[in-house]
Amino acid sequence: MPRQALPSRLGRQKMTAANAQLRDLGTPPRDAEQTELHPDLNRAHVRFINLGKTYDGAVHALQGIDLAIQHGEVFGIIGRSGAGKSSLIRTINRLEQPSSGRVLIDQVDIGEFDEDRLVALRRRIGMIFQHFNLMSAKTVWQNVELPLKVAGVPKLQREQKVRELLELVGLKDKHTAYPAQLSGGQKQRVGIARSLVHDPQILLCDEATSALDPETTQSILGLLREINQRLGLTIVLITHEMAVIRDICDRVVVLEHGRIVEQGPVWQVFGNPQHEVSKTLLAPLQHGLPDELQSRLQAEPSSTAAVVLRLQFTGSTADEPDLAALFSALGGRVRLLQGGVERIQGHALGQLLLAVNDSPHNAEALRNRAGHWAQQVEVLGYVV
């Protein structure tokens, strides 16, 4: 095996810093260890059993969905357009009627409900949307109050509830404003307050932050997490923004063509995705290649090219990666191009970008060697 080249002082500094970061990749903290890898079906808040949904007799929107969502968790549903996300979430409040299978809420089959029981069910399930659906001619107060008036709630009770909710969502000083006078984030806060008027146990979020800028999105996510923790609500959300899932969800399911292709705790799925669809969806969260490297990256090997590898580590790694030992195992001259660690649910997720000056035709062998140290290894290309 070729002897590893001694790193420069800058290289040693990079290695020291990266090793320090990667020490975080050992045993996960106690609270993260308690994340349920296999939810207890007998305690599920929402459970789907062999659920199917077909449109026009030919389009299979959902097929064989078996899934359990626990009390009080924030659960994400992701997938490409047309994967069945909206169809699935809308079966929870029976806005979509399944073609086959069952939906259970607290172990009760809601497919057996008559119209009166459906009305009661839907009051227990709040829903917020990408488009705020506010009535432009009504004030913030009136928009939040309207569902209570329709339900025949007495005036004093309505006033108390609206006042409490506007304070909860941070809009108590905007109660006389009209939607046209509000920002996008404020409009969504009104929508959230309105969804909570009947004290729901479940909150469904359909692309609730997709129309918002990044800063406002973080504000709304903070509010949703506060609601989840203070009120104990189960939150189920669908989004095309993977950063939203990473920042707020406890567990996630990945759909493709109406079927589940992967599911688990967010830290696990994001840290080591198994299915190609998951990898594609999560690719935007990868640290991009440095511009200087990207401009020189080649798809085909040459005799003088170095192999560029991306290694990913998760917090469940039993042994801390030792960069000196890793570099020695790879052989040749190894350059550390980039490295970093982020935390999801208390778990550290690390990434290294390496250039290895071995025979470029040994790329697969290098990938296999690195695989002894990392959960995921990619050959990104070749660089001279």
CSV table of C-alpha atoms in Angstrom, one decimal:
chain,number,residue,atom,x,y,z
A,1,MET,CA,0.0,0.0,0.0
A,2,PRO,CA,1.5,3.4,-0.9
A,3,ARG,CA,2.7,5.4,2.0
A,4,GLN,CA,0.5,8.3,3.0
A,5,ALA,CA,2.0,11.7,2.3
A,6,LEU,CA,2.7,13.8,5.3
A,7,PRO,CA,0.2,16.7,5.5
A,8,SER,CA,1.3,20.3,5.4
A,9,ARG,CA,0.9,22.5,8.5
A,10,LEU,CA,-2.4,23.8,7.0
A,11,GLY,CA,-3.4,20.2,6.4
A,12,ARG,CA,-2.5,19.3,10.0
A,13,GLN,CA,-4.6,22.2,11.2
A,14,LYS,CA,-7.5,21.1,9.1
A,15,MET,CA,-7.1,17.5,10.4
A,16,THR,CA,-7.0,18.6,14.0
A,17,ALA,CA,-10.2,20.8,13.6
A,18,ALA,CA,-12.0,18.0,11.7
A,19,ASN,CA,-11.0,15.4,14.3
A,20,ALA,CA,-12.3,17.7,17.1
A,21,GLN,CA,-15.6,18.1,15.2
A,22,LEU,CA,-15.9,14.4,14.5
A,23,ARG,CA,-15.6,13.5,18.2
A,24,ASP,CA,-19.2,14.6,18.4
A,25,LEU,CA,-20.0,11.5,16.3
A,26,GLY,CA,-19.9,9.0,19.1
A,27,THR,CA,-22.7,7.8,21.3
A,28,PRO,CA,-25.9,9.9,20.9
A,29,PRO,CA,-27.2,11.9,23.8
A,30,ARG,CA,-29.8,10.3,26.1
A,31,ASP,CA,-32.8,12.2,24.8
A,32,ALA,CA,-31.9,11.3,21.2
A,33,GLU,CA,-31.5,7.6,22.1
A,34,GLN,CA,-35.1,7.6,23.2
A,35,THR,CA,-36.4,8.3,19.7
A,36,GLU,CA,-38.6,5.4,18.7
A,37,LEU,CA,-37.2,3.4,15.8
A,38,HIS,CA,-40.3,1.1,15.9
A,39,PRO,CA,-43.4,3.0,17.2
A,40,ASP,CA,-45.8,1.2,19.4
A,41,LEU,CA,-48.8,0.5,17.3
A,42,ASN,CA,-51.0,0.2,20.4
A,43,ARG,CA,-50.2,3.8,21.4
A,44,ALA,CA,-50.5,5.3,17.9
A,45,HIS,CA,-52.5,8.5,17.6
A,46,VAL,CA,-53.0,8.0,13.8
A,47,ARG,CA,-52.5,4.6,12.1
A,48,PHE,CA,-52.9,3.7,8.5
A,49,ILE,CA,-53.5,0.0,7.8
A,50,ASN,CA,-52.9,-1.2,4.2
A,51,LEU,CA,-54.3,2.1,2.9
A,52,GLY,CA,-55.1,2.6,-0.7
A,53,LYS,CA,-56.5,5.4,-2.8
A,54,THR,CA,-57.4,5.1,-6.5
A,55,TYR,CA,-58.7,7.9,-8.7
A,56,ASP,CA,-60.9,7.1,-11.7
A,57,GLY,CA,-60.2,3.5,-11.2
A,58,ALA,CA,-56.7,3.6,-12.7
A,59,VAL,CA,-54.6,6.2,-10.9
A,60,HIS,CA,-53.1,4.7,-7.7
A,61,ALA,CA,-52.4,7.6,-5.5
A,62,LEU,CA,-51.8,5.4,-2.4
A,63,GLN,CA,-50.9,1.8,-2.3
A,64,GLY,CA,-50.4,-0.5,0.8
A,65,ILE,CA,-49.6,2.3,3.3
A,66,ASP,CA,-48.9,0.9,6.7
A,67,LEU,CA,-47.8,3.7,9.1
A,68,ALA,CA,-48.2,4.8,12.7
A,69,ILE,CA,-47.9,8.4,14.0
A,70,GLN,CA,-47.4,8.7,17.8
A,71,HIS,CA,-49.1,11.1,20.2
A,72,GLY,CA,-47.4,14.5,20.4
A,73,GLU,CA,-44.8,14.0,17.7
A,74,VAL,CA,-44.1,16.2,14.7
A,75,PHE,CA,-44.3,13.9,11.7
A,76,GLY,CA,-43.1,14.8,8.2
A,77,ILE,CA,-44.3,13.4,4.9
A,78,ILE,CA,-42.0,14.0,1.9
A,79,GLY,CA,-41.8,12.9,-1.7
A,80,ARG,CA,-41.7,14.1,-5.3
A,81,SER,CA,-44.7,15.8,-6.9
A,82,GLY,CA,-47.5,13.3,-7.4
A,83,ALA,CA,-46.1,10.9,-4.8
A,84,GLY,CA,-49.3,10.9,-2.8
A,85,LYS,CA,-48.5,13.2,0.1
A,86,SER,CA,-51.6,15.3,0.0
A,87,SER,CA,-53.8,12.3,-0.6
A,88,LEU,CA,-52.4,10.7,2.5
A,89,ILE,CA,-52.7,13.6,4.8
A,90,ARG,CA,-56.3,14.3,3.7
A,91,THR,CA,-57.4,10.8,4.7
A,92,ILE,CA,-56.8,11.7,8.3
A,93,ASN,CA,-59.7,14.1,8.4
A,94,ARG,CA,-61.6,12.2,5.7
A,95,LEU,CA,-61.4,14.9,3.1
A,96,GLU,CA,-60.3,12.0,1.0
A,97,GLN,CA,-62.1,8.7,1.3
A,98,PRO,CA,-59.7,5.7,1.0
A,99,SER,CA,-60.5,3.1,-1.7
A,100,SER,CA,-59.1,0.4,0.6
A,101,GLY,CA,-57.6,-0.1,4.0
A,102,ARG,CA,-58.3,1.7,7.2
A,103,VAL,CA,-57.4,4.9,9.1
A,104,LEU,CA,-57.5,4.7,12.9
A,105,ILE,CA,-57.4,7.6,15.3
A,106,ASP,CA,-56.8,6.5,18.9
A,107,GLN,CA,-57.5,3.0,17.7
A,108,VAL,CA,-61.0,3.9,16.3
A,109,ASP,CA,-61.7,3.3,12.6
A,110,ILE,CA,-62.9,6.6,11.2
A,111,GLY,CA,-64.2,4.8,8.1
A,112,GLU,CA,-67.2,3.8,10.2
A,113,PHE,CA,-68.2,7.4,11.1
A,114,ASP,CA,-71.5,8.9,10.0
A,115,GLU,CA,-71.8,12.6,9.1
A,116,ASP,CA,-72.3,13.8,12.7
A,117,ARG,CA,-69.3,11.9,14.0
A,118,LEU,CA,-67.3,13.2,11.0
A,119,VAL,CA,-68.1,16.8,12.0
A,120,ALA,CA,-66.9,16.1,15.5
A,121,LEU,CA,-63.8,14.4,14.2
A,122,ARG,CA,-62.9,17.4,12.0
A,123,ARG,CA,-63.2,19.7,14.9
A,124,ARG,CA,-60.5,17.7,16.6
A,125,ILE,CA,-58.2,18.1,13.6
A,126,GLY,CA,-56.9,21.5,12.7
A,127,MET,CA,-55.5,22.3,9.2
A,128,ILE,CA,-53.3,25.0,7.8
A,129,PHE,CA,-52.5,25.6,4.2
A,130,GLN,CA,-49.9,27.2,1.9
A,131,HIS,CA,-52.5,29.8,0.9
A,132,PHE,CA,-53.9,31.4,4.0
A,133,ASN,CA,-57.5,31.3,2.9
A,134,LEU,CA,-58.4,34.4,5.0
A,135,MET,CA,-61.5,36.4,4.3
A,136,SER,CA,-60.3,39.8,3.1
A,137,ALA,CA,-63.3,41.8,4.3
A,138,LYS,CA,-62.9,40.5,7.9
A,139,THR,CA,-60.4,41.6,10.5
A,140,VAL,CA,-57.9,39.3,12.2
A,141,TRP,CA,-60.2,38.9,15.1
A,142,GLN,CA,-63.2,38.1,12.9
A,143,ASN,CA,-61.3,35.6,10.8
A,144,VAL,CA,-60.3,33.6,13.9
A,145,GLU,CA,-63.7,33.9,15.5
A,146,LEU,CA,-65.7,32.8,12.4
A,147,PRO,CA,-65.5,29.0,13.0
A,148,LEU,CA,-66.7,29.5,16.6
A,149,LYS,CA,-69.7,31.5,15.4
A,150,VAL,CA,-70.6,28.9,12.8
A,151,ALA,CA,-70.4,26.2,15.6
A,152,GLY,CA,-72.8,28.3,17.8
A,153,VAL,CA,-70.3,29.0,20.6
A,154,PRO,CA,-71.6,31.7,23.0
A,155,LYS,CA,-70.1,35.2,22.6
A,156,LEU,CA,-68.2,35.3,25.9
A,157,GLN,CA,-66.5,32.0,25.2
A,158,ARG,CA,-65.7,33.1,21.6
A,159,GLU,CA,-64.1,36.3,22.9
A,160,GLN,CA,-62.0,34.5,25.5
A,161,LYS,CA,-60.8,31.8,23.0
A,162,VAL,CA,-59.9,34.4,20.3
A,163,ARG,CA,-58.0,36.5,22.8
A,164,GLU,CA,-56.0,33.5,24.0
A,165,LEU,CA,-55.1,32.4,20.5
A,166,LEU,CA,-54.1,35.8,19.2
A,167,GLU,CA,-51.8,36.1,22.2
A,168,LEU,CA,-50.4,32.6,21.6
A,169,VAL,CA,-49.5,33.4,17.9
A,170,GLY,CA,-48.2,36.9,18.7
A,171,LEU,CA,-50.9,38.9,17.1
A,172,LYS,CA,-52.8,40.4,20.0
A,173,ASP,CA,-51.9,43.9,18.7
A,174,LYS,CA,-53.2,43.2,15.2
A,175,HIS,CA,-56.7,42.1,16.1
A,176,THR,CA,-58.3,45.0,14.1
A,177,ALA,CA,-56.1,44.7,11.1
A,178,TYR,CA,-57.3,43.3,7.8
A,179,PRO,CA,-55.4,40.6,5.8
A,180,ALA,CA,-54.2,43.2,3.2
A,181,GLN,CA,-52.4,45.0,6.1
A,182,LEU,CA,-50.5,41.9,7.1
A,183,SER,CA,-47.2,40.3,6.0
A,184,GLY,CA,-47.2,36.7,4.8
A,185,GLY,CA,-46.0,35.4,8.1
A,186,GLN,CA,-48.7,37.3,10.0
A,187,LYS,CA,-51.3,35.9,7.7
A,188,GLN,CA,-50.1,32.4,8.4
A,189,ARG,CA,-50.2,33.1,12.1
A,190,VAL,CA,-53.9,34.0,11.7
A,191,GLY,CA,-54.4,30.7,9.9
A,192,ILE,CA,-52.7,28.8,12.7
A,193,ALA,CA,-54.8,30.6,15.3
A,194,ARG,CA,-58.0,29.8,13.4
A,195,SER,CA,-57.0,26.1,13.1
A,196,LEU,CA,-56.8,25.9,16.9
A,197,VAL,CA,-60.2,27.4,17.9
A,198,HIS,CA,-61.8,24.0,18.6
A,199,ASP,CA,-58.8,22.7,20.7
A,200,PRO,CA,-57.7,20.1,18.2
A,201,GLN,CA,-55.6,17.1,19.1
A,202,ILE,CA,-54.0,16.9,15.6
A,203,LEU,CA,-52.8,19.7,13.4
A,204,LEU,CA,-52.3,19.0,9.6
A,205,CYS,CA,-49.9,21.3,7.8
A,206,ASP,CA,-50.0,21.3,4.0
A,207,GLU,CA,-47.0,23.2,2.7
A,208,ALA,CA,-47.6,25.7,5.5
A,209,THR,CA,-44.3,27.6,5.0
A,210,SER,CA,-43.8,27.2,1.2
A,211,ALA,CA,-45.0,30.8,0.4
A,212,LEU,CA,-42.7,32.4,3.1
A,213,ASP,CA,-39.2,33.7,3.0
A,214,PRO,CA,-36.5,31.8,5.0
A,215,GLU,CA,-36.6,34.1,8.0
A,216,THR,CA,-40.4,34.0,8.3
A,217,THR,CA,-40.3,30.3,7.8
A,218,GLN,CA,-38.1,29.9,10.8
A,219,SER,CA,-40.4,32.1,12.9
A,220,ILE,CA,-43.4,29.9,11.9
A,221,LEU,CA,-41.5,26.7,12.6
A,222,GLY,CA,-40.7,28.0,16.0
A,223,LEU,CA,-44.4,28.8,16.6
A,224,LEU,CA,-45.4,25.3,15.5
A,225,ARG,CA,-42.9,23.7,17.8
A,226,GLU,CA,-44.0,25.8,20.7
A,227,ILE,CA,-47.7,24.8,20.0
A,228,ASN,CA,-46.6,21.2,19.8
A,229,GLN,CA,-44.8,21.4,23.2
A,230,ARG,CA,-47.3,23.6,25.1
A,231,LEU,CA,-50.5,22.0,23.8
A,232,GLY,CA,-49.3,18.5,23.2
A,233,LEU,CA,-50.6,18.5,19.7
A,234,THR,CA,-49.6,15.8,17.1
A,235,ILE,CA,-48.5,17.7,14.0
A,236,VAL,CA,-48.4,16.1,10.6
A,237,LEU,CA,-46.9,18.1,7.8
A,238,ILE,CA,-46.1,17.8,4.2
A,239,THR,CA,-43.5,20.0,2.5
A,240,HIS,CA,-41.1,20.1,-0.4
A,241,GLU,CA,-38.6,22.0,1.8
A,242,MET,CA,-36.2,19.4,3.3
A,243,ALA,CA,-34.8,22.0,5.7
A,244,VAL,CA,-38.3,22.3,7.3
A,245,ILE,CA,-38.3,18.5,8.0
A,246,ARG,CA,-34.8,18.7,9.4
A,247,ASP,CA,-35.6,21.6,11.7
A,248,ILE,CA,-38.9,20.6,13.2
A,249,CYS,CA,-39.8,16.9,12.7
A,250,ASP,CA,-39.2,13.9,14.9
A,251,ARG,CA,-39.8,11.3,12.3
A,252,VAL,CA,-40.3,11.3,8.5
A,253,VAL,CA,-41.8,9.0,5.8
A,254,VAL,CA,-40.7,9.1,2.1
A,255,LEU,CA,-43.4,8.4,-0.5
A,256,GLU,CA,-42.9,7.4,-4.2
A,257,HIS,CA,-45.7,6.5,-6.5
A,258,GLY,CA,-48.0,6.2,-3.6
A,259,ARG,CA,-45.9,3.8,-1.7
A,260,ILE,CA,-43.6,4.1,1.4
A,261,VAL,CA,-40.0,3.7,0.3
A,262,GLU,CA,-38.3,4.8,3.6
A,263,GLN,CA,-39.3,5.9,7.1
A,264,GLY,CA,-37.6,6.6,10.4
A,265,PRO,CA,-36.3,9.2,12.8
A,266,VAL,CA,-35.2,12.3,10.9
A,267,TRP,CA,-31.6,12.1,12.1
A,268,GLN,CA,-31.4,8.6,10.7
A,269,VAL,CA,-33.1,9.1,7.4
A,270,PHE,CA,-31.3,12.4,6.7
A,271,GLY,CA,-27.9,11.1,8.0
A,272,ASN,CA,-27.9,7.9,6.1
A,273,PRO,CA,-30.7,7.7,3.4
A,274,GLN,CA,-31.2,4.3,2.0
A,275,HIS,CA,-33.5,4.7,-1.0
A,276,GLU,CA,-32.5,6.6,-4.2
A,277,VAL,CA,-35.6,8.8,-3.9
A,278,SER,CA,-34.6,9.9,-0.4
A,279,LYS,CA,-31.0,10.6,-1.6
A,280,THR,CA,-32.4,12.7,-4.4
A,281,LEU,CA,-34.7,14.7,-2.2
A,282,LEU,CA,-32.0,15.3,0.4
A,283,ALA,CA,-29.3,16.3,-2.1
A,284,PRO,CA,-30.0,20.0,-1.7
A,285,LEU,CA,-29.0,19.8,1.9
A,286,GLN,CA,-25.5,18.5,1.0
A,287,HIS,CA,-22.7,20.9,1.4
A,288,GLY,CA,-21.8,22.1,-2.1
A,289,LEU,CA,-18.4,21.6,-3.6
A,290,PRO,CA,-16.1,24.6,-3.4
A,291,ASP,CA,-16.4,26.7,-6.6
A,292,GLU,CA,-12.7,26.2,-7.4
A,293,LEU,CA,-13.0,22.5,-7.1
A,294,GLN,CA,-16.3,22.3,-9.0
A,295,SER,CA,-14.8,24.0,-12.0
A,296,ARG,CA,-12.0,21.4,-12.2
A,297,LEU,CA,-14.1,18.3,-11.4
A,298,GLN,CA,-14.0,15.7,-14.2
A,299,ALA,CA,-16.4,12.8,-14.8
A,300,GLU,CA,-13.8,10.5,-16.3
A,301,PRO,CA,-10.5,9.4,-14.7
A,302,SER,CA,-7.0,10.3,-16.0
A,303,SER,CA,-3.6,9.1,-15.1
A,304,THR,CA,-2.8,12.2,-13.0
A,305,ALA,CA,-6.2,12.8,-11.5
A,306,ALA,CA,-7.2,12.4,-7.8
A,307,VAL,CA,-10.4,10.7,-6.8
A,308,VAL,CA,-12.8,13.0,-5.0
A,309,LEU,CA,-14.8,11.2,-2.2
A,310,ARG,CA,-17.6,12.4,-0.1
A,311,LEU,CA,-18.0,10.6,3.3
A,312,GLN,CA,-20.9,10.9,5.6
A,313,PHE,CA,-21.0,9.9,9.3
A,314,THR,CA,-23.9,9.7,11.6
A,315,GLY,CA,-24.2,10.0,15.4
A,316,SER,CA,-24.9,6.3,15.7
A,317,THR,CA,-21.4,5.5,14.6
A,318,ALA,CA,-19.9,3.2,17.3
A,319,ASP,CA,-16.3,4.2,16.9
A,320,GLU,CA,-15.1,7.8,16.4
A,321,PRO,CA,-13.6,8.3,13.0
A,322,ASP,CA,-9.8,8.7,13.4
A,323,LEU,CA,-8.7,10.8,10.4
A,324,ALA,CA,-5.1,9.7,10.6
A,325,ALA,CA,-6.1,6.0,10.5
A,326,LEU,CA,-8.7,6.7,7.8
A,327,PHE,CA,-6.1,8.5,5.6
A,328,SER,CA,-3.7,5.7,6.1
A,329,ALA,CA,-6.3,3.1,5.1
A,330,LEU,CA,-7.1,5.0,1.9
A,331,GLY,CA,-3.4,5.1,1.0
A,332,GLY,CA,-1.7,7.5,-1.4
A,333,ARG,CA,-1.7,11.3,-0.9
A,334,VAL,CA,-5.0,12.3,0.9
A,335,ARG,CA,-6.1,15.9,1.0
A,336,LEU,CA,-8.9,17.1,3.2
A,337,LEU,CA,-10.9,19.5,1.1
A,338,GLN,CA,-13.9,20.2,3.3
A,339,GLY,CA,-15.4,19.0,6.5
A,340,GLY,CA,-18.2,19.8,9.0
A,341,VAL,CA,-20.7,18.6,11.5
A,342,GLU,CA,-24.3,19.6,12.2
A,343,ARG,CA,-26.8,18.3,14.8
A,344,ILE,CA,-30.3,16.9,14.2
A,345,GLN,CA,-32.3,15.8,17.2
A,346,GLY,CA,-29.2,15.7,19.3
A,347,HIS,CA,-27.3,13.5,16.8
A,348,ALA,CA,-24.2,14.6,15.1
A,349,LEU,CA,-24.1,14.3,11.3
A,350,GLY,CA,-20.6,14.8,9.8
A,351,GLN,CA,-19.3,15.1,6.2
A,352,LEU,CA,-15.8,15.0,4.8
A,353,LEU,CA,-14.7,15.8,1.3
A,354,LEU,CA,-11.4,14.1,0.3
A,355,ALA,CA,-9.1,14.0,-2.7
A,356,VAL,CA,-7.1,10.8,-2.9
A,357,ASN,CA,-4.1,10.6,-5.3
A,358,ASP,CA,-4.2,6.9,-5.9
A,359,SER,CA,-4.7,5.2,-9.3
A,360,PRO,CA,-8.0,6.8,-10.5
A,361,HIS,CA,-9.0,3.4,-11.8
A,362,ASN,CA,-9.1,2.3,-8.1
A,363,ALA,CA,-12.1,4.6,-7.3
A,364,GLU,CA,-14.3,1.7,-6.4
A,365,ALA,CA,-11.7,0.1,-4.2
A,366,LEU,CA,-11.2,3.5,-2.4
A,367,ARG,CA,-15.0,3.8,-1.9
A,368,ASN,CA,-15.1,0.3,-0.4
A,369,ARG,CA,-12.2,1.1,2.0
A,370,ALA,CA,-13.8,4.3,3.1
A,371,GLY,CA,-17.0,2.4,3.6
A,372,HIS,CA,-15.4,0.8,6.7
A,373,TRP,CA,-15.4,4.2,8.4
A,374,ALA,CA,-18.4,6.0,7.0
A,375,GLN,CA,-22.1,5.2,6.6
A,376,GLN,CA,-22.2,6.6,3.1
A,377,VAL,CA,-19.4,7.1,0.6
A,378,GLU,CA,-19.8,8.7,-2.9
A,379,VAL,CA,-17.3,9.0,-5.7
A,380,LEU,CA,-18.0,12.5,-6.9
A,381,GLY,CA,-15.5,12.6,-9.8
A,382,TYR,CA,-11.8,13.3,-10.5
A,383,VAL,CA,-9.7,16.4,-10.2
A,384,VAL,CA,-6.2,17.1,-11.5
